[in-house]
């Protein structure tokens, strides 16, 4: 892989765009697409899903899977510089794993709230971070409005069912 392509791939995976060509980075900012280099909760969710699926295939008990998946998520979040959105998603994934293993129901809105509070306890300055605010607002918005929007889209004639529930 050429160095420029490797720098872009590294920025996409970790959110660290320091190695990229300054001109190219400025062009992406001017074009309004520089946000693709930000690590989001989706990145953490993908790592969570991959590790969970692989470890489930090995039929490990949940009490063994949870620490392994948590370690992988913490490592990946650390590689990404513990960005506010990655830490929020990390906490939400941990809450999901623990509540699933305990057999209790998961209230997703409480999970977002707990994740936001946990992040703010560790570093209260994140309260003033636009990235943190957008991350929490986006996650809460998806949770609160997602079901309603899916039902509205489902009622539209000839609208693809899979797209409505995506």
PDB file of C-alpha atoms in Angstrom:
ATOM      1  CA  UNK A   1       0.000   0.000   0.000  1.00  0.00           C
ATOM      2  CA  UNK A   2       1.300   3.454  -0.831  1.00  0.00           C
ATOM      3  CA  UNK A   3       2.102   5.776   2.071  1.00  0.00           C
ATOM      4  CA  UNK A   4      -0.712   8.242   1.272  1.00  0.00           C
ATOM      5  CA  UNK A   5      -3.288   5.455   1.156  1.00  0.00           C
ATOM      6  CA  UNK A   6      -1.898   3.957   4.362  1.00  0.00           C
ATOM      7  CA  UNK A   7      -2.160   7.329   6.104  1.00  0.00           C
ATOM      8  CA  UNK A   8      -5.810   7.667   5.048  1.00  0.00           C
ATOM      9  CA  UNK A   9      -6.596   4.104   6.159  1.00  0.00           C
ATOM     10  CA  UNK A  10      -4.921   4.729   9.519  1.00  0.00           C
ATOM     11  CA  UNK A  11      -6.925   7.950   9.960  1.00  0.00           C
ATOM     12  CA  UNK A  12     -10.171   6.145   9.123  1.00  0.00           C
ATOM     13  CA  UNK A  13      -9.481   3.388  11.657  1.00  0.00           C
ATOM     14  CA  UNK A  14      -8.101   5.440  14.532  1.00  0.00           C
ATOM     15  CA  UNK A  15      -9.271   9.003  14.005  1.00  0.00           C
ATOM     16  CA  UNK A  16      -5.648  10.177  14.000  1.00  0.00           C
ATOM     17  CA  UNK A  17      -5.134  12.264  10.861  1.00  0.00           C
ATOM     18  CA  UNK A  18      -1.725  13.684  11.836  1.00  0.00           C
ATOM     19  CA  UNK A  19       0.154  11.544   9.323  1.00  0.00           C
ATOM     20  CA  UNK A  20      -1.967  12.640   6.372  1.00  0.00           C
ATOM     21  CA  UNK A  21      -0.876  15.150   3.780  1.00  0.00           C
ATOM     22  CA  UNK A  22      -1.847  18.640   5.020  1.00  0.00           C
ATOM     23  CA  UNK A  23      -3.222  19.651   1.622  1.00  0.00           C
ATOM     24  CA  UNK A  24      -5.453  16.596   1.375  1.00  0.00           C
ATOM     25  CA  UNK A  25      -6.707  17.089   4.933  1.00  0.00           C
ATOM     26  CA  UNK A  26      -7.517  20.735   4.194  1.00  0.00           C
ATOM     27  CA  UNK A  27      -9.401  19.684   1.049  1.00  0.00           C
ATOM     28  CA  UNK A  28     -11.523  17.236   3.059  1.00  0.00           C
ATOM     29  CA  UNK A  29     -12.278  19.988   5.578  1.00  0.00           C
ATOM     30  CA  UNK A  30     -13.207  22.414   2.810  1.00  0.00           C
ATOM     31  CA  UNK A  31     -15.383  19.758   1.211  1.00  0.00           C
ATOM     32  CA  UNK A  32     -17.134  19.126   4.521  1.00  0.00           C
ATOM     33  CA  UNK A  33     -16.172  15.446   4.747  1.00  0.00           C
ATOM     34  CA  UNK A  34     -13.396  15.565   7.354  1.00  0.00           C
ATOM     35  CA  UNK A  35     -15.785  14.001   9.862  1.00  0.00           C
ATOM     36  CA  UNK A  36     -15.131  10.606   8.236  1.00  0.00           C
ATOM     37  CA  UNK A  37     -11.816  10.604  10.091  1.00  0.00           C
ATOM     38  CA  UNK A  38     -13.515  10.840  13.491  1.00  0.00           C
ATOM     39  CA  UNK A  39     -13.909   7.639  15.482  1.00  0.00           C
ATOM     40  CA  UNK A  40     -17.541   7.177  16.359  1.00  0.00           C
ATOM     41  CA  UNK A  41     -19.594   4.786  18.380  1.00  0.00           C
ATOM     42  CA  UNK A  42     -20.081   2.778  15.199  1.00  0.00           C
ATOM     43  CA  UNK A  43     -16.384   1.855  15.202  1.00  0.00           C
ATOM     44  CA  UNK A  44     -16.631   0.597  18.781  1.00  0.00           C
ATOM     45  CA  UNK A  45     -19.861  -1.205  17.913  1.00  0.00           C
ATOM     46  CA  UNK A  46     -18.181  -3.010  15.037  1.00  0.00           C
ATOM     47  CA  UNK A  47     -15.260  -4.112  17.216  1.00  0.00           C
ATOM     48  CA  UNK A  48     -17.764  -5.221  19.898  1.00  0.00           C
ATOM     49  CA  UNK A  49     -19.834  -7.197  17.376  1.00  0.00           C
ATOM     50  CA  UNK A  50     -16.787  -8.890  15.829  1.00  0.00           C
ATOM     51  CA  UNK A  51     -15.245  -9.949  19.132  1.00  0.00           C
ATOM     52  CA  UNK A  52     -18.598 -11.048  20.554  1.00  0.00           C
ATOM     53  CA  UNK A  53     -19.398 -13.148  17.496  1.00  0.00           C
ATOM     54  CA  UNK A  54     -15.989 -14.815  17.376  1.00  0.00           C
ATOM     55  CA  UNK A  55     -15.947 -15.576  21.105  1.00  0.00           C
ATOM     56  CA  UNK A  56     -19.517 -16.897  20.965  1.00  0.00           C
ATOM     57  CA  UNK A  57     -18.376 -19.380  18.306  1.00  0.00           C
ATOM     58  CA  UNK A  58     -15.831 -20.713  20.814  1.00  0.00           C
ATOM     59  CA  UNK A  59     -18.714 -21.226  23.280  1.00  0.00           C
ATOM     60  CA  UNK A  60     -16.990 -19.333  26.076  1.00  0.00           C
ATOM     61  CA  UNK A  61     -19.085 -18.489  29.082  1.00  0.00           C
ATOM     62  CA  UNK A  62     -20.311 -14.886  29.267  1.00  0.00           C
ATOM     63  CA  UNK A  63     -18.190 -14.378  32.386  1.00  0.00           C
ATOM     64  CA  UNK A  64     -15.080 -15.126  30.336  1.00  0.00           C
ATOM     65  CA  UNK A  65     -16.254 -13.316  27.187  1.00  0.00           C
ATOM     66  CA  UNK A  66     -16.993 -10.018  28.964  1.00  0.00           C
ATOM     67  CA  UNK A  67     -13.426  -9.329  30.168  1.00  0.00           C
ATOM     68  CA  UNK A  68     -11.943 -10.305  26.800  1.00  0.00           C
ATOM     69  CA  UNK A  69     -14.324  -8.088  24.837  1.00  0.00           C
ATOM     70  CA  UNK A  70     -13.868  -5.255  27.363  1.00  0.00           C
ATOM     71  CA  UNK A  71     -10.095  -5.492  27.004  1.00  0.00           C
ATOM     72  CA  UNK A  72     -10.380  -5.335  23.206  1.00  0.00           C
ATOM     73  CA  UNK A  73     -12.713  -2.339  23.383  1.00  0.00           C
ATOM     74  CA  UNK A  74     -10.497  -0.512  25.870  1.00  0.00           C
ATOM     75  CA  UNK A  75      -7.455  -1.213  23.693  1.00  0.00           C
ATOM     76  CA  UNK A  76      -9.179   0.070  20.547  1.00  0.00           C
ATOM     77  CA  UNK A  77     -10.528   3.125  22.358  1.00  0.00           C
ATOM     78  CA  UNK A  78      -6.996   3.795  23.616  1.00  0.00           C
ATOM     79  CA  UNK A  79      -5.572   3.512  20.104  1.00  0.00           C
ATOM     80  CA  UNK A  80      -8.166   6.113  19.107  1.00  0.00           C
ATOM     81  CA  UNK A  81      -7.023   8.433  21.881  1.00  0.00           C
ATOM     82  CA  UNK A  82     -10.003   7.789  24.157  1.00  0.00           C
ATOM     83  CA  UNK A  83     -12.175  10.183  22.156  1.00  0.00           C
ATOM     84  CA  UNK A  84     -15.428  11.130  23.899  1.00  0.00           C
ATOM     85  CA  UNK A  85     -17.587   9.222  21.417  1.00  0.00           C
ATOM     86  CA  UNK A  86     -15.478   6.061  21.688  1.00  0.00           C
ATOM     87  CA  UNK A  87     -15.552   6.142  25.490  1.00  0.00           C
ATOM     88  CA  UNK A  88     -19.332   6.691  25.457  1.00  0.00           C
ATOM     89  CA  UNK A  89     -19.792   3.737  23.131  1.00  0.00           C
ATOM     90  CA  UNK A  90     -17.362   1.655  25.201  1.00  0.00           C
ATOM     91  CA  UNK A  91     -19.390   2.234  28.360  1.00  0.00           C
ATOM     92  CA  UNK A  92     -22.633   1.474  26.537  1.00  0.00           C
ATOM     93  CA  UNK A  93     -21.217  -1.826  25.233  1.00  0.00           C
ATOM     94  CA  UNK A  94     -20.035  -2.801  28.710  1.00  0.00           C
ATOM     95  CA  UNK A  95     -23.479  -2.023  30.151  1.00  0.00           C
ATOM     96  CA  UNK A  96     -25.055  -4.116  27.379  1.00  0.00           C
ATOM     97  CA  UNK A  97     -22.762  -7.072  28.070  1.00  0.00           C
ATOM     98  CA  UNK A  98     -23.227  -6.964  31.843  1.00  0.00           C
ATOM     99  CA  UNK A  99     -27.018  -6.622  31.699  1.00  0.00           C
ATOM    100  CA  UNK A 100     -27.241  -9.414  29.123  1.00  0.00           C
ATOM    101  CA  UNK A 101     -25.081 -11.722  31.256  1.00  0.00           C
ATOM    102  CA  UNK A 102     -27.101 -10.862  34.362  1.00  0.00           C
ATOM    103  CA  UNK A 103     -30.370 -11.523  32.534  1.00  0.00           C
ATOM    104  CA  UNK A 104     -31.822  -8.128  33.337  1.00  0.00           C
ATOM    105  CA  UNK A 105     -33.482  -5.927  30.783  1.00  0.00           C
ATOM    106  CA  UNK A 106     -31.515  -3.145  29.149  1.00  0.00           C
ATOM    107  CA  UNK A 107     -33.000   0.307  29.066  1.00  0.00           C
ATOM    108  CA  UNK A 108     -31.111   1.921  26.220  1.00  0.00           C
ATOM    109  CA  UNK A 109     -31.830   5.489  27.290  1.00  0.00           C
ATOM    110  CA  UNK A 110     -30.530   4.729  30.779  1.00  0.00           C
ATOM    111  CA  UNK A 111     -27.486   3.180  29.130  1.00  0.00           C
ATOM    112  CA  UNK A 112     -26.734   6.412  27.248  1.00  0.00           C
ATOM    113  CA  UNK A 113     -27.280   8.446  30.406  1.00  0.00           C
ATOM    114  CA  UNK A 114     -25.016   6.185  32.443  1.00  0.00           C
ATOM    115  CA  UNK A 115     -22.354   6.316  29.732  1.00  0.00           C
ATOM    116  CA  UNK A 116     -22.486  10.126  29.634  1.00  0.00           C
ATOM    117  CA  UNK A 117     -22.200  10.334  33.415  1.00  0.00           C
ATOM    118  CA  UNK A 118     -19.337   7.841  33.499  1.00  0.00           C
ATOM    119  CA  UNK A 119     -17.420   9.831  30.885  1.00  0.00           C
ATOM    120  CA  UNK A 120     -18.047  13.088  32.772  1.00  0.00           C
ATOM    121  CA  UNK A 121     -16.893  11.563  36.062  1.00  0.00           C
ATOM    122  CA  UNK A 122     -13.601  10.582  34.441  1.00  0.00           C
ATOM    123  CA  UNK A 123     -13.142  13.939  32.688  1.00  0.00           C
ATOM    124  CA  UNK A 124     -15.708  16.690  33.398  1.00  0.00           C
ATOM    125  CA  UNK A 125     -14.178  18.901  30.701  1.00  0.00           C
ATOM    126  CA  UNK A 126     -15.857  16.656  28.104  1.00  0.00           C
ATOM    127  CA  UNK A 127     -19.084  18.474  28.988  1.00  0.00           C
ATOM    128  CA  UNK A 128     -17.784  21.347  26.856  1.00  0.00           C
ATOM    129  CA  UNK A 129     -16.601  19.108  24.024  1.00  0.00           C
ATOM    130  CA  UNK A 130     -18.788  19.400  20.940  1.00  0.00           C
ATOM    131  CA  UNK A 131     -17.808  15.856  19.958  1.00  0.00           C
ATOM    132  CA  UNK A 132     -19.076  14.493  23.268  1.00  0.00           C
ATOM    133  CA  UNK A 133     -22.287  16.525  23.094  1.00  0.00           C
ATOM    134  CA  UNK A 134     -22.996  15.366  19.542  1.00  0.00           C
ATOM    135  CA  UNK A 135     -22.178  11.763  20.392  1.00  0.00           C
ATOM    136  CA  UNK A 136     -24.571  11.651  23.335  1.00  0.00           C
ATOM    137  CA  UNK A 137     -27.268  13.597  21.486  1.00  0.00           C
ATOM    138  CA  UNK A 138     -27.023  11.350  18.419  1.00  0.00           C
ATOM    139  CA  UNK A 139     -27.190   8.153  20.470  1.00  0.00           C
ATOM    140  CA  UNK A 140     -30.123   9.446  22.525  1.00  0.00           C
ATOM    141  CA  UNK A 141     -31.879  10.683  19.390  1.00  0.00           C
ATOM    142  CA  UNK A 142     -31.545   7.319  17.686  1.00  0.00           C
ATOM    143  CA  UNK A 143     -32.927   5.587  20.769  1.00  0.00           C
ATOM    144  CA  UNK A 144     -35.830   7.993  21.277  1.00  0.00           C
ATOM    145  CA  UNK A 145     -36.822   8.554  17.647  1.00  0.00           C
ATOM    146  CA  UNK A 146     -35.606   5.380  15.920  1.00  0.00           C
ATOM    147  CA  UNK A 147     -38.647   3.240  16.584  1.00  0.00           C
ATOM    148  CA  UNK A 148     -41.094   5.984  15.641  1.00  0.00           C
ATOM    149  CA  UNK A 149     -39.292   6.731  12.380  1.00  0.00           C
ATOM    150  CA  UNK A 150     -39.156   3.039  11.494  1.00  0.00           C
ATOM    151  CA  UNK A 151     -42.917   2.688  11.995  1.00  0.00           C
ATOM    152  CA  UNK A 152     -43.608   5.810   9.902  1.00  0.00           C
ATOM    153  CA  UNK A 153     -41.363   4.606   7.072  1.00  0.00           C
ATOM    154  CA  UNK A 154     -42.924   1.131   7.202  1.00  0.00           C
ATOM    155  CA  UNK A 155     -46.366   2.620   6.483  1.00  0.00           C
ATOM    156  CA  UNK A 156     -45.197   4.267   3.259  1.00  0.00           C
ATOM    157  CA  UNK A 157     -46.416   2.169   0.321  1.00  0.00           C
ATOM    158  CA  UNK A 158     -43.658   0.416  -1.649  1.00  0.00           C
ATOM    159  CA  UNK A 159     -40.956   1.556   0.793  1.00  0.00           C
ATOM    160  CA  UNK A 160     -38.442  -1.264   1.274  1.00  0.00           C
ATOM    161  CA  UNK A 161     -39.128  -2.992   4.604  1.00  0.00           C
ATOM    162  CA  UNK A 162     -35.434  -3.549   5.391  1.00  0.00           C
ATOM    163  CA  UNK A 163     -34.698   0.122   4.782  1.00  0.00           C
ATOM    164  CA  UNK A 164     -37.546   1.152   7.097  1.00  0.00           C
ATOM    165  CA  UNK A 165     -36.150  -0.838  10.004  1.00  0.00           C
ATOM    166  CA  UNK A 166     -32.496  -0.068   9.319  1.00  0.00           C
TER     167      UNK A 166
END
